[in-house]
Amino acid sequence: MPQSPGLSCEVQVRGDAVHLIAVGELDHQSRDVFDQTVHSVLSGRPAMLVLDLTAVTFLSLEGVAAVVDAGYRAVNGGSTLAIRPSSQVARRLHSVGLTEITADDADQAGRPTAPQPTGDGSGPLGSP
C-alpha cells in the first residue's frame, strides 16, 4: 500500500469488511496516500469499510476533510462505514462538530453523521 513519510496505510479484508488501518499523521502531506488507499479499497465495492484510525497520532483539518470525504464516498458507493478513532482523532472530529462513530467490531458499525447545531453558540453551527 502507498506510504508517505508521516502516514502508512494497510488494508485487511475480514469477511465482508475491508479495514483501512492508518498509522501516523494524517495531514496535507499525507492526504494523497490516504485518498489513494480509500479509492483503491472502494473500487472493490466492499459491503463495509472500517476506517481504523486508532494509530493516527495527528489529524489536521485537511485530515478531517479526508476522513469526511472517505465517509461520503463509501456511503454513496453503497458501503456501510465504521470509524474507529484514536482518542486524539475523536477529539479533533468532535471539535469541528462531527460526531464520531466507533465500532469495536463489524457488527457495531455506524454511518457518519452531519454536524448538528448546538443552539448554544459553542459548536461550529451554533447560533450566537
CSV table of N, CA and C in Angstrom, one decimal, residues 49-101:
chain,number,residue,atom,x,y,z
A,49,LEU,N,-16.7,-0.6,5.0
A,49,LEU,CA,-15.4,0.0,5.1
A,49,LEU,C,-15.2,0.4,6.5
A,50,VAL,N,-14.2,-0.1,7.1
A,50,VAL,CA,-13.8,0.3,8.5
A,50,VAL,C,-12.6,1.2,8.4
A,51,LEU,N,-12.7,2.4,8.8
A,51,LEU,CA,-11.5,3.3,8.9
A,51,LEU,C,-11.0,3.2,10.3
A,52,ASP,N,-9.9,2.4,10.4
A,52,ASP,CA,-9.3,2.2,11.7
A,52,ASP,C,-8.2,3.3,11.9
A,53,LEU,N,-8.6,4.3,12.6
A,53,LEU,CA,-7.7,5.5,12.9
A,53,LEU,C,-7.1,5.5,14.3
A,54,THR,N,-7.1,4.3,14.9
A,54,THR,CA,-6.7,4.2,16.3
A,54,THR,C,-5.2,4.4,16.5
A,55,ALA,N,-4.4,4.3,15.4
A,55,ALA,CA,-3.0,4.6,15.4
A,55,ALA,C,-2.6,5.9,14.8
A,56,VAL,N,-3.6,6.8,14.5
A,56,VAL,CA,-3.4,8.1,14.0
A,56,VAL,C,-3.0,9.0,15.1
A,57,THR,N,-1.8,9.6,15.0
A,57,THR,CA,-1.3,10.4,16.1
A,57,THR,C,-1.6,11.9,16.0
A,58,PHE,N,-1.9,12.3,14.7
A,58,PHE,CA,-2.2,13.7,14.5
A,58,PHE,C,-3.2,13.8,13.3
A,59,LEU,N,-4.2,14.6,13.4
A,59,LEU,CA,-5.2,14.8,12.4
A,59,LEU,C,-5.4,16.3,12.2
A,60,SER,N,-4.9,16.8,11.1
A,60,SER,CA,-5.1,18.2,10.8
A,60,SER,C,-6.5,18.4,10.2
A,61,LEU,N,-6.8,19.7,9.9
A,61,LEU,CA,-8.1,19.9,9.3
A,61,LEU,C,-8.2,19.3,7.9
A,62,GLU,N,-7.1,19.3,7.2
A,62,GLU,CA,-7.0,18.6,5.9
A,62,GLU,C,-7.3,17.1,6.1
A,63,GLY,N,-6.8,16.5,7.2
A,63,GLY,CA,-7.1,15.1,7.5
A,63,GLY,C,-8.5,14.9,7.8
A,64,VAL,N,-9.1,15.8,8.5
A,64,VAL,CA,-10.6,15.7,8.8
A,64,VAL,C,-11.3,15.7,7.5
A,65,ALA,N,-11.0,16.6,6.6
A,65,ALA,CA,-11.6,16.6,5.3
A,65,ALA,C,-11.5,15.3,4.5
A,66,ALA,N,-10.3,14.7,4.7
A,66,ALA,CA,-10.0,13.4,4.0
A,66,ALA,C,-10.9,12.3,4.6
A,67,VAL,N,-11.1,12.3,5.9
A,67,VAL,CA,-12.0,11.3,6.6
A,67,VAL,C,-13.4,11.5,6.2
A,68,VAL,N,-13.9,12.8,6.2
A,68,VAL,CA,-15.2,13.1,5.8
A,68,VAL,C,-15.5,12.7,4.3
A,69,ASP,N,-14.5,13.0,3.5
A,69,ASP,CA,-14.7,12.7,2.0
A,69,ASP,C,-14.7,11.1,1.9
A,70,ALA,N,-13.8,10.4,2.6
A,70,ALA,CA,-13.8,9.0,2.5
A,70,ALA,C,-15.2,8.4,2.9
A,71,GLY,N,-15.7,9.0,4.0
A,71,GLY,CA,-17.0,8.5,4.5
A,71,GLY,C,-18.1,8.7,3.5
A,72,TYR,N,-18.2,9.9,2.9
A,72,TYR,CA,-19.2,10.2,1.9
A,72,TYR,C,-19.1,9.3,0.7
A,73,ARG,N,-17.8,9.1,0.2
A,73,ARG,CA,-17.6,8.2,-0.9
A,73,ARG,C,-18.0,6.8,-0.6
A,74,ALA,N,-17.7,6.3,0.6
A,74,ALA,CA,-18.1,4.9,1.0
A,74,ALA,C,-19.6,4.8,1.0
A,75,VAL,N,-20.3,5.7,1.7
A,75,VAL,CA,-21.7,5.6,1.9
A,75,VAL,C,-22.4,5.8,0.5
A,76,ASN,N,-22.0,6.7,-0.3
A,76,ASN,CA,-22.6,6.9,-1.6
A,76,ASN,C,-22.3,5.8,-2.5
A,77,GLY,N,-21.3,5.0,-2.3
A,77,GLY,CA,-21.0,3.9,-3.1
A,77,GLY,C,-21.7,2.6,-2.6
A,78,GLY,N,-22.5,2.7,-1.6
A,78,GLY,CA,-23.2,1.6,-1.1
A,78,GLY,C,-22.6,0.8,0.0
A,79,SER,N,-21.4,1.2,0.5
A,79,SER,CA,-20.8,0.6,1.6
A,79,SER,C,-21.3,1.1,3.0
A,80,THR,N,-21.3,0.2,4.0
A,80,THR,CA,-21.5,0.6,5.3
A,80,THR,C,-20.2,1.2,5.9
A,81,LEU,N,-20.2,2.2,6.7
A,81,LEU,CA,-19.0,2.8,7.2
A,81,LEU,C,-18.9,2.7,8.7
A,82,ALA,N,-17.7,2.4,9.2
A,82,ALA,CA,-17.4,2.4,10.6
A,82,ALA,C,-16.1,3.2,10.8
A,83,ILE,N,-16.1,4.1,11.7
A,83,ILE,CA,-14.8,4.8,12.0
A,83,ILE,C,-14.4,4.4,13.4
A,84,ARG,N,-13.2,4.0,13.5
A,84,ARG,CA,-12.6,3.6,14.8
A,84,ARG,C,-11.5,4.7,15.1
A,85,PRO,N,-11.8,5.7,15.8
A,85,PRO,CA,-10.8,6.8,16.0
A,85,PRO,C,-9.9,6.6,17.3
A,86,SER,N,-8.7,7.1,17.2
A,86,SER,CA,-7.9,7.2,18.4
A,86,SER,C,-8.6,8.3,19.3
A,87,SER,N,-8.2,8.4,20.5
A,87,SER,CA,-8.7,9.5,21.4
A,87,SER,C,-8.4,10.9,20.8
A,88,GLN,N,-7.3,11.0,20.2
A,88,GLN,CA,-6.9,12.3,19.6
A,88,GLN,C,-7.7,12.6,18.4
A,89,VAL,N,-8.0,11.6,17.5
A,89,VAL,CA,-8.8,11.8,16.4
A,89,VAL,C,-10.3,12.1,16.8
A,90,ALA,N,-10.8,11.4,17.8
A,90,ALA,CA,-12.1,11.6,18.3
A,90,ALA,C,-12.3,13.0,18.8
A,91,ARG,N,-11.3,13.6,19.5
A,91,ARG,CA,-11.3,15.0,20.0
A,91,ARG,C,-11.4,15.9,18.8
A,92,ARG,N,-10.5,15.7,17.8
A,92,ARG,CA,-10.5,16.6,16.6
A,92,ARG,C,-11.8,16.6,15.9
A,93,LEU,N,-12.4,15.4,15.7
A,93,LEU,CA,-13.7,15.3,15.0
A,93,LEU,C,-14.8,16.0,15.8
A,94,HIS,N,-14.7,15.8,17.1
A,94,HIS,CA,-15.7,16.5,18.0
A,94,HIS,C,-15.5,18.0,18.0
A,95,SER,N,-14.3,18.4,17.9
A,95,SER,CA,-14.0,19.9,17.9
A,95,SER,C,-14.5,20.6,16.7
A,96,VAL,N,-14.7,19.9,15.6
A,96,VAL,CA,-15.2,20.5,14.4
A,96,VAL,C,-16.7,20.2,14.2
A,97,GLY,N,-17.3,19.6,15.2
A,97,GLY,CA,-18.7,19.4,15.2
A,97,GLY,C,-19.2,18.1,14.6
A,98,LEU,N,-18.3,17.2,14.3
A,98,LEU,CA,-18.6,15.9,13.8
A,98,LEU,C,-18.8,14.9,14.9
A,99,THR,N,-19.8,14.1,14.9
A,99,THR,CA,-20.0,13.1,15.9
A,99,THR,C,-19.2,11.8,15.4
A,100,GLU,N,-18.3,11.4,16.2
A,100,GLU,CA,-17.5,10.2,15.8
A,100,GLU,C,-18.3,9.0,16.0
A,101,ILE,N,-18.1,8.0,15.1
A,101,ILE,CA,-18.8,6.7,15.2
A,101,ILE,C,-17.7,5.7,15.5
